[in-house]
Short mmCIF file of C-alpha atoms and ligand atoms in Angstrom, two decimals:
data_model
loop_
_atom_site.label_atom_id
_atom_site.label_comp_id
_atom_site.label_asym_id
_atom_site.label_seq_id
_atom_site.Cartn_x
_atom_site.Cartn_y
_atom_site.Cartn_z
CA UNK E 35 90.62 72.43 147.10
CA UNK E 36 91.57 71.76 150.53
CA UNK E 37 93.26 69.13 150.13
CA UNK E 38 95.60 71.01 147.12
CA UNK E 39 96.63 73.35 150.05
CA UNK E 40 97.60 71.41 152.43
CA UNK E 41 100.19 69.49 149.97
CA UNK E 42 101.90 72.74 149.53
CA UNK E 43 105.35 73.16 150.99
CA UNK E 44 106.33 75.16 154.31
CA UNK E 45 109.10 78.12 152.76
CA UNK E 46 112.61 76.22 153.16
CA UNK E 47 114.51 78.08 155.76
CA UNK E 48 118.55 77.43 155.39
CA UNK E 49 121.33 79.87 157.14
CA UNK E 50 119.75 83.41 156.83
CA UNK E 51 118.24 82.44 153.58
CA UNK E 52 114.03 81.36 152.77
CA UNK E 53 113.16 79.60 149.81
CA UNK E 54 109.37 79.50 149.18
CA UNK E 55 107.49 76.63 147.57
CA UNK E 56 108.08 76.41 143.61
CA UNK E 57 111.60 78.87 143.44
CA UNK E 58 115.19 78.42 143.42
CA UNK E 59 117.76 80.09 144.94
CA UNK E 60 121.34 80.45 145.34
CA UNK E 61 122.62 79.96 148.65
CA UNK E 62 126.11 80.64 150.45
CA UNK E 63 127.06 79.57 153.80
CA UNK E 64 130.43 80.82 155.21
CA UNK E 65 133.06 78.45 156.10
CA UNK E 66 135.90 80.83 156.64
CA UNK E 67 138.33 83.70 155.16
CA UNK E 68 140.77 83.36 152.16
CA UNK E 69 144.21 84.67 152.70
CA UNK E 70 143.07 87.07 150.29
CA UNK E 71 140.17 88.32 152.86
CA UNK E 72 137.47 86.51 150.08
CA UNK E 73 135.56 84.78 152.25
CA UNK E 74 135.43 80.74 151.44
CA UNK E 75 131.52 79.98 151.15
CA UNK E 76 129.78 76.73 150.91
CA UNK E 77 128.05 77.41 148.11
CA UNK E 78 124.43 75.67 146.79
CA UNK E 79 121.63 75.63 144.65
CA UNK E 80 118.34 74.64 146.07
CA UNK E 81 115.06 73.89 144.44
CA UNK E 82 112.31 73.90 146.51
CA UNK E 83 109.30 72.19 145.09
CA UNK E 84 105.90 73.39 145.74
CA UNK E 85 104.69 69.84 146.90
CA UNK E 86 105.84 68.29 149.95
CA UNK E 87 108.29 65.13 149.20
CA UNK E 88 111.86 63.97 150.08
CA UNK E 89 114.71 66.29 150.27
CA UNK E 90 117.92 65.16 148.77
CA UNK E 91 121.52 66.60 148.38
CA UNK E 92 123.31 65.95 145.67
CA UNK E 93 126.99 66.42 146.21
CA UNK E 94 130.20 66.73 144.27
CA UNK E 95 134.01 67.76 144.15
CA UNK E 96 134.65 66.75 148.36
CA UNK E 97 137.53 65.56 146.25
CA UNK E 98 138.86 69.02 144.87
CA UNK E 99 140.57 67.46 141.69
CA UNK E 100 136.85 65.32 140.95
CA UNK E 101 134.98 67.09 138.58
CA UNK E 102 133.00 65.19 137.07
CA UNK E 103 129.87 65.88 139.59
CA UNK E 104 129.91 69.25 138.69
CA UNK E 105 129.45 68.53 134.92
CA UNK E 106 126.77 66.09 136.32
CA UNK E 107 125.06 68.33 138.58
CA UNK E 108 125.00 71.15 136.05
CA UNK E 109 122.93 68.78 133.57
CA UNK E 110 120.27 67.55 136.41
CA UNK E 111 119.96 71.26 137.36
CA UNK E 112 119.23 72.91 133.72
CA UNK E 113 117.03 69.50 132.68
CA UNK E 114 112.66 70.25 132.83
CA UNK E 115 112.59 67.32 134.47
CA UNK E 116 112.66 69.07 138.07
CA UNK E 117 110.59 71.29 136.61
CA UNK E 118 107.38 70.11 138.78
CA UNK E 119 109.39 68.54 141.51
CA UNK E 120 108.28 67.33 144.58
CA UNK E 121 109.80 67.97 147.67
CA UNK E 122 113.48 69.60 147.62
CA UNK E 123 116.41 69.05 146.13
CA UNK E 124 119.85 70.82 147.43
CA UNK E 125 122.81 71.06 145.13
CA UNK E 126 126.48 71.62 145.91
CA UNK E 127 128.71 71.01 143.11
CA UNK E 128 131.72 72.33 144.24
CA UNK E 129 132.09 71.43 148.17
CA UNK E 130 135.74 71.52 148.44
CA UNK E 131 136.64 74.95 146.77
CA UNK E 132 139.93 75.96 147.54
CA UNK E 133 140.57 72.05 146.20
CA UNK E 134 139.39 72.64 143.34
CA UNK E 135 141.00 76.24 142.68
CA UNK E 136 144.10 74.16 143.38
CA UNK E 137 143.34 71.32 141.61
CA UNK E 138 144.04 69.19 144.07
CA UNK E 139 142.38 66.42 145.98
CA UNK E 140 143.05 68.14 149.75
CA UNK E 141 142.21 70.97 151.45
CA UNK E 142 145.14 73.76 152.83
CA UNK E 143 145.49 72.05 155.70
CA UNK E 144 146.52 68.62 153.62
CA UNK E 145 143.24 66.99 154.76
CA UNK E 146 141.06 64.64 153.09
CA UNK E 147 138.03 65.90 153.21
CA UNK E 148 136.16 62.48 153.18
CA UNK E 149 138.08 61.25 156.27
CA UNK E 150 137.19 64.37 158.19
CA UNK E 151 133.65 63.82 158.71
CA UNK E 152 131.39 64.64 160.92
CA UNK E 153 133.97 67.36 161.88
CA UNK E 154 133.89 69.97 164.67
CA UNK E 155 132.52 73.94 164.32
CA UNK E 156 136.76 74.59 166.14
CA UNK E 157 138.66 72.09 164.16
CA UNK E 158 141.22 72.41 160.83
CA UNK E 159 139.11 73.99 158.03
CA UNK E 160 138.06 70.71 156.48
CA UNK E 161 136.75 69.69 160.16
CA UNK E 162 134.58 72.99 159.89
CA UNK E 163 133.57 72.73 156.10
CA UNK E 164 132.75 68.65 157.50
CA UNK E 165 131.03 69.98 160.17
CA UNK E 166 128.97 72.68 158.41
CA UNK E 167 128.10 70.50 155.43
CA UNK E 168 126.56 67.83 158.03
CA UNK E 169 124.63 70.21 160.28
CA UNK E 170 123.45 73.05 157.76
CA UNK E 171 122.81 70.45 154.75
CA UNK E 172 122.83 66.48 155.52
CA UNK E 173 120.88 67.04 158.69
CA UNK E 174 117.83 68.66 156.67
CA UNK E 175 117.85 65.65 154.17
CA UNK E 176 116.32 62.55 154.15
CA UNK E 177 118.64 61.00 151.34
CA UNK E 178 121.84 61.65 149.56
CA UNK E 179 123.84 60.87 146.30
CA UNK E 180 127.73 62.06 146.34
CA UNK E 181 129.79 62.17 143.70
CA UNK E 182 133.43 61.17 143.03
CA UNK E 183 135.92 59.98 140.31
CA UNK E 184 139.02 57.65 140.24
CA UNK E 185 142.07 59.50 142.30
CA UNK E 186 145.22 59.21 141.78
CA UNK E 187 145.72 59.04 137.68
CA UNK E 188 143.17 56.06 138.28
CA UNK E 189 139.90 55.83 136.29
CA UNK E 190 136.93 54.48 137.52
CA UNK E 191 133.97 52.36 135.41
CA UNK E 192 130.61 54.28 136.83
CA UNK E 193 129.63 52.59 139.79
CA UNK E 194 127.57 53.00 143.08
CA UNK E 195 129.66 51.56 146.28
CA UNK E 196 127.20 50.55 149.08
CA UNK E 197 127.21 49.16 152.00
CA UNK E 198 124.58 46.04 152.22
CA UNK E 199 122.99 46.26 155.21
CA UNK E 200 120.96 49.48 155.04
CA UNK E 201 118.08 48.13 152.95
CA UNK E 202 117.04 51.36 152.23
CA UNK E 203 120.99 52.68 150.36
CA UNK E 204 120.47 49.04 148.69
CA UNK E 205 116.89 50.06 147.24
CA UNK E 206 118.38 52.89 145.86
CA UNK E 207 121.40 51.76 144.50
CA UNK E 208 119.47 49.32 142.54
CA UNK E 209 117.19 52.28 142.02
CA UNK E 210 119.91 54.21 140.26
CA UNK E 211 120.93 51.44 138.15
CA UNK E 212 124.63 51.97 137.13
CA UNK E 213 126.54 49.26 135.30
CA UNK E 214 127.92 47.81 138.61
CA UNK E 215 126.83 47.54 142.38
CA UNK E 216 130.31 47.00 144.31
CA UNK E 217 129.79 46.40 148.23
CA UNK E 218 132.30 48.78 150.00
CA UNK E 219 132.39 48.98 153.86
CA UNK E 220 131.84 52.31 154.83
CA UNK E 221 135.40 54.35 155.58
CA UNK E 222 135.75 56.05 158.52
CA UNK E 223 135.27 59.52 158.45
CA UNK E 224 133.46 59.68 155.13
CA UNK E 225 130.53 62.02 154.50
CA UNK E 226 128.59 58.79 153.49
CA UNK E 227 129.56 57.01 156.89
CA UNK E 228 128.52 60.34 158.80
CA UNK E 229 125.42 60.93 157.16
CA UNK E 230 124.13 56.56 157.55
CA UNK E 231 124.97 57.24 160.93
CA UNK E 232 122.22 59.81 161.69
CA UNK E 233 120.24 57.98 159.95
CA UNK E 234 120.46 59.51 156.20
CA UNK E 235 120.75 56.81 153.26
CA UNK E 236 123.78 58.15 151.03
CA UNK E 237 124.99 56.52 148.28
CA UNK E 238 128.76 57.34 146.52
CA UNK E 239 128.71 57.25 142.71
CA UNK E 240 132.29 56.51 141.20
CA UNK E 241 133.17 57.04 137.29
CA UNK E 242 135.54 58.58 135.20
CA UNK E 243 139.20 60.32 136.63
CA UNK E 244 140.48 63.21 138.43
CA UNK E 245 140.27 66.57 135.81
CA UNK E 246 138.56 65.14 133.33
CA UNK E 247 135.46 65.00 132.13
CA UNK E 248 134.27 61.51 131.69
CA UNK E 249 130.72 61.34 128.75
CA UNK E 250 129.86 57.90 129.71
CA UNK E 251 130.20 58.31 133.93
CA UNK E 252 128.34 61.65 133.56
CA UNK E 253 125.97 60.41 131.65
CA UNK E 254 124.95 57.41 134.25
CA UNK E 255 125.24 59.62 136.77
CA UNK E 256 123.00 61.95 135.73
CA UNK E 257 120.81 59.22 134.42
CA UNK E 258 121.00 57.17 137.37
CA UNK E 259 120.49 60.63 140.08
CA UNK E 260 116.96 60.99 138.14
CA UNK E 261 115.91 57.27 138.61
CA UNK E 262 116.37 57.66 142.11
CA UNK E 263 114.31 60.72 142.62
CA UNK E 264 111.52 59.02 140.39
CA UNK E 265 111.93 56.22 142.82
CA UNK E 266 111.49 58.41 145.63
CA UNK E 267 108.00 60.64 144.05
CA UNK E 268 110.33 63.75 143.50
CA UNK E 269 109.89 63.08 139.79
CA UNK E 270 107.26 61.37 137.73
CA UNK E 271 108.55 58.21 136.58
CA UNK E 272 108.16 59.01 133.51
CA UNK E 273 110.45 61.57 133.55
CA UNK E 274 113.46 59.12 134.40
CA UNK E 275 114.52 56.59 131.56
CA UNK E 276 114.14 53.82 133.28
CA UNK E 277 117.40 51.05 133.48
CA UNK E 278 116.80 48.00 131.12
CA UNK E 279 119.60 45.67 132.74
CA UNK E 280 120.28 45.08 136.31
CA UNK E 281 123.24 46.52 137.35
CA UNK E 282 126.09 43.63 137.93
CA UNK E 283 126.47 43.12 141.65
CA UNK E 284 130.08 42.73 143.03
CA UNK E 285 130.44 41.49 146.80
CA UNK E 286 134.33 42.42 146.49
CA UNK E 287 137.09 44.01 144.10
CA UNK E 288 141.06 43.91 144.49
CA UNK E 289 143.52 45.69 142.88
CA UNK E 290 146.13 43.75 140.81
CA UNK E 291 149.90 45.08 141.37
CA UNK E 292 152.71 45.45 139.19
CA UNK E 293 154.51 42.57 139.08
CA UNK E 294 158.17 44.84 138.31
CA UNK E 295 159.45 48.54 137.81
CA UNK E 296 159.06 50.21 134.26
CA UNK E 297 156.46 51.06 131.69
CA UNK E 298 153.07 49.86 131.75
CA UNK E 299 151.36 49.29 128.58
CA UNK E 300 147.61 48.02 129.26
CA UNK E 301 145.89 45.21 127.21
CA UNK E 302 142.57 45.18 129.09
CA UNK E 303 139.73 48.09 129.16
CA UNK E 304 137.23 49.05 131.64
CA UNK E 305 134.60 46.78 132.23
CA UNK E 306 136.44 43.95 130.73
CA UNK E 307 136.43 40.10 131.85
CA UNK E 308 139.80 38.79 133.22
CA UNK E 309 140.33 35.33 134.42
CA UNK E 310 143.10 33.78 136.16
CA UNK E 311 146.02 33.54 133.88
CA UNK E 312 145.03 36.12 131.15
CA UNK E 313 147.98 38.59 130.11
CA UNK E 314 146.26 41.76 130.43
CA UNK E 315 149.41 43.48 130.32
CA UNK E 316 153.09 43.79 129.55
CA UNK E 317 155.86 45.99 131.74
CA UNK E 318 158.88 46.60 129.77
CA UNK E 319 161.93 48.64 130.42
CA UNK E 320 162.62 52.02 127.94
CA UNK E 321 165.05 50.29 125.99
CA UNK E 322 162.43 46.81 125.21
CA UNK E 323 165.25 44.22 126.32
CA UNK E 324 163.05 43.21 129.04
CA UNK E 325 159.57 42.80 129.33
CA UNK E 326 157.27 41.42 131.90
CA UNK E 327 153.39 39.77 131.54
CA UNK E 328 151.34 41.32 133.97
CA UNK E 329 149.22 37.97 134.15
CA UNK E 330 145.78 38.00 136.00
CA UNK E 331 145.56 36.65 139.76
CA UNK E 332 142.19 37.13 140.00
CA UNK E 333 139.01 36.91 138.41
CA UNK E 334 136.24 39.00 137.49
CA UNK E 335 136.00 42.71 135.58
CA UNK E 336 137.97 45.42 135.57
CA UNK E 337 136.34 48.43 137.05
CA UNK E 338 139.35 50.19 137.84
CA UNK E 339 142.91 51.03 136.47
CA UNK E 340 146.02 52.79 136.50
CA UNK E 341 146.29 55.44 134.19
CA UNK E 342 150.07 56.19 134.25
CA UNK E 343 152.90 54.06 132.09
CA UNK E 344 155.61 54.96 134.27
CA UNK E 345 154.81 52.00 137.76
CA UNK E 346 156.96 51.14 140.58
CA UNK E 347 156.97 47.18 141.55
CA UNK E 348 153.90 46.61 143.36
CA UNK E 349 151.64 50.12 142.66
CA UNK E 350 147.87 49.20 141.69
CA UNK E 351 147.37 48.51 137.83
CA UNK E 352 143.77 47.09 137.86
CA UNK E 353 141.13 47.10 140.30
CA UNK E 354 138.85 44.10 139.52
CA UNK E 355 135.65 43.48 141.00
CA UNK E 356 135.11 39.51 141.51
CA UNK E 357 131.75 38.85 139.96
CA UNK E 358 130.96 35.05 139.68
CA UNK E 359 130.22 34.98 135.95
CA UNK E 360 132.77 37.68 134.68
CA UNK E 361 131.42 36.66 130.89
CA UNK E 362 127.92 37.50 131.28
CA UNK E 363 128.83 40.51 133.65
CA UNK E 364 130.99 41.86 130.83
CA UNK E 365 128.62 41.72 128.02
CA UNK E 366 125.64 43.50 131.08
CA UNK E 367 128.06 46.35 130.90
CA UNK E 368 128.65 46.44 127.28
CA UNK E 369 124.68 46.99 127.27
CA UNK E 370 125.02 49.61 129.38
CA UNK E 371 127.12 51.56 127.39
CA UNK E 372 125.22 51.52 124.14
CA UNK E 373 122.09 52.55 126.45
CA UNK E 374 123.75 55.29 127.84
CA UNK E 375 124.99 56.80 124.57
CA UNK E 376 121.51 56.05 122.89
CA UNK E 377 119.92 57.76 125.68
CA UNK E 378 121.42 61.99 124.81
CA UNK E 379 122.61 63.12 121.86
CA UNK E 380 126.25 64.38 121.81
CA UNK E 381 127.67 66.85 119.70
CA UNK E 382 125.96 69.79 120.90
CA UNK E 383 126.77 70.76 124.11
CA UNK E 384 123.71 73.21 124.89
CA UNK E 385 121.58 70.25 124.33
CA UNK E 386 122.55 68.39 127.33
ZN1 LIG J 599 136.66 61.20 145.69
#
């Protein structure tokens, strides 16, 4: 009997706010004013589990035009699978709100906010929200999962970036199982980069494109944030569907340019082998008198691409990730995606 007490949770104390063991609450932390005198609020969802365990933000839309995440963490939120979780879980699917009110990527101030980490309490307002989202939120974690999209009219094939050498952001990357592991050195002033550096695994999960919803990235994502918290005792394993493949591992990706000016018409899909010396597509001008192979350079699959026919000479048409059997990698992901849309229903949307 003892023993069943002592495993209960202390109350969850954030801002002005308690959470006790077992309830959920909505939270909002001021950032600043609105021109309109609304005041601009961090705002989050936190489930606090009656057990002890790990406490893990989930984050989305740092990236105002990235929506995705929210879709995503709207799904992990409503699912019973948290139902009896252990330990906490903080969610914040909109982070950069005025972004997303103006659907667009930066903040007022024309900041990124994911190069403006860890931020200062005086600086421009993404400096503050940086700064508040690291000291009220990352600080009280012990891991986190943030989500993002392609930018740019660029689409993205669902995939965790990571940086090898924490062992512990590697054991959950392979924990979350998405179709493709793709090493990425961490950028400077990145929420990931700030949140590593006090000693907070974080992984970034990219997949789909800016305003729009993407089935199959959501899907992994939402698939992939449950494996991890079953890896990490906040779920019962059960309660994850655990990943049949191994995700394919890529030590490096490069983007393949257009080779001329004019109107890009795409011959290769996402996750898709390309070796050297494939056409994968064809730049003509609007009148067809002159058209242009856009022939491979590289090798590997494409987990990236433009999404816009109109290209200037030398803008990025397909980001491929160098894989050293691009064959078997492509048919891994192909798995993947008949998984993933085994794994929910779709049709009805109140069902996931
Ligand atoms: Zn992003």
């Amino acid at each position: 009997m003892k023993k069943k007490s002592e495993n209960i949770q202390e109350p969850f104390k954030i801002g002005e706010e308690t959470i006790e063991p077992g309830t959920r609450k909505t939270v909002h932390i001021p950032i600043s004013m609105l021109p309109n005198h609304a005041t601009f609020n961090l705002n989050l969802r936190i489930i606090h589990g009656r057990r002890h365990g790990k406490r893990l933000f989930l984050s989305s839309t740092i990236h105002g035009d990235e929506l995705n995440g929210i879709e995503t963490i709207r799904r992990v939120l409503a699912s019973p699978q948290i139902k009896h979780l252990r330990g906490t879980l903080i969610a914040l699917p909109v982070v950069n709100l005025i972004g997303m009110l103006n659907q667009s990527r930066y903040l007022p101030d024309r900041r990124d906010l994911n190069r403006s980490f860890p931020g200062s309490e005086t600086g421009s307002a993404a400096a503050q929200l940086a700064n508040t989202f690291l000291t009220e939120i990352a600080q009280h974690c012990t891991h986190g999962i943030d989500l993002h999209t392609g930018s740019d009219n660029r689409i993205n094939l669902p995939q965790i970036r990571c940086d090898f050498q924490s062992e512990e952001t590697l054991k959950m990357a392979l924990a979350f199982g998405p179709p493709v592991i793709l090493k990425s050195k961490i950028r400077d002033g990145s929420l990931r980069g700030a949140a590593e550096k006090i000693g907070i695994p974080t992984l970034l999960f990219e997949g789909g494109e800016a305003l729009r919803f993407d089935e199959f990235a959501i899907r992994a994502a939402v698939q992939g944030i449950f494996r991890v918290m079953a890896s990490l005792g906040m779920i019962s394993s059960e309660k994850s569907t655990s990943a049949k493949k191994s995700p394919v591992i890529a030590p490096a990706s490069r983007w393949l340019r257009a080779p001329t000016t004019g109107i890009f018409r795409s011959a290769c899909n996402l996750g898709k082998k390309v070796l050297k010396g494939d056409v994968i597509g064809m730049i003509s001008d609007p009148l067809g008198t002159n058209n242009v192979e856009v022939v491979a350079t590289l090798e590997g699959i494409v987990i990236g691409h433009t999404q816009l026919p109109v290209v200037y000479q030398g803008d990025a048409l397909f980001n491929i990730a160098w894989v050293p059997d691009p064959a078997r990698a492509e048919a891994t992901i192909e798995e993947f995606e008949e998984e993933t849309e085994l794994d929910m229903g779709l049709g009805d949307p109140t069902t996931y």
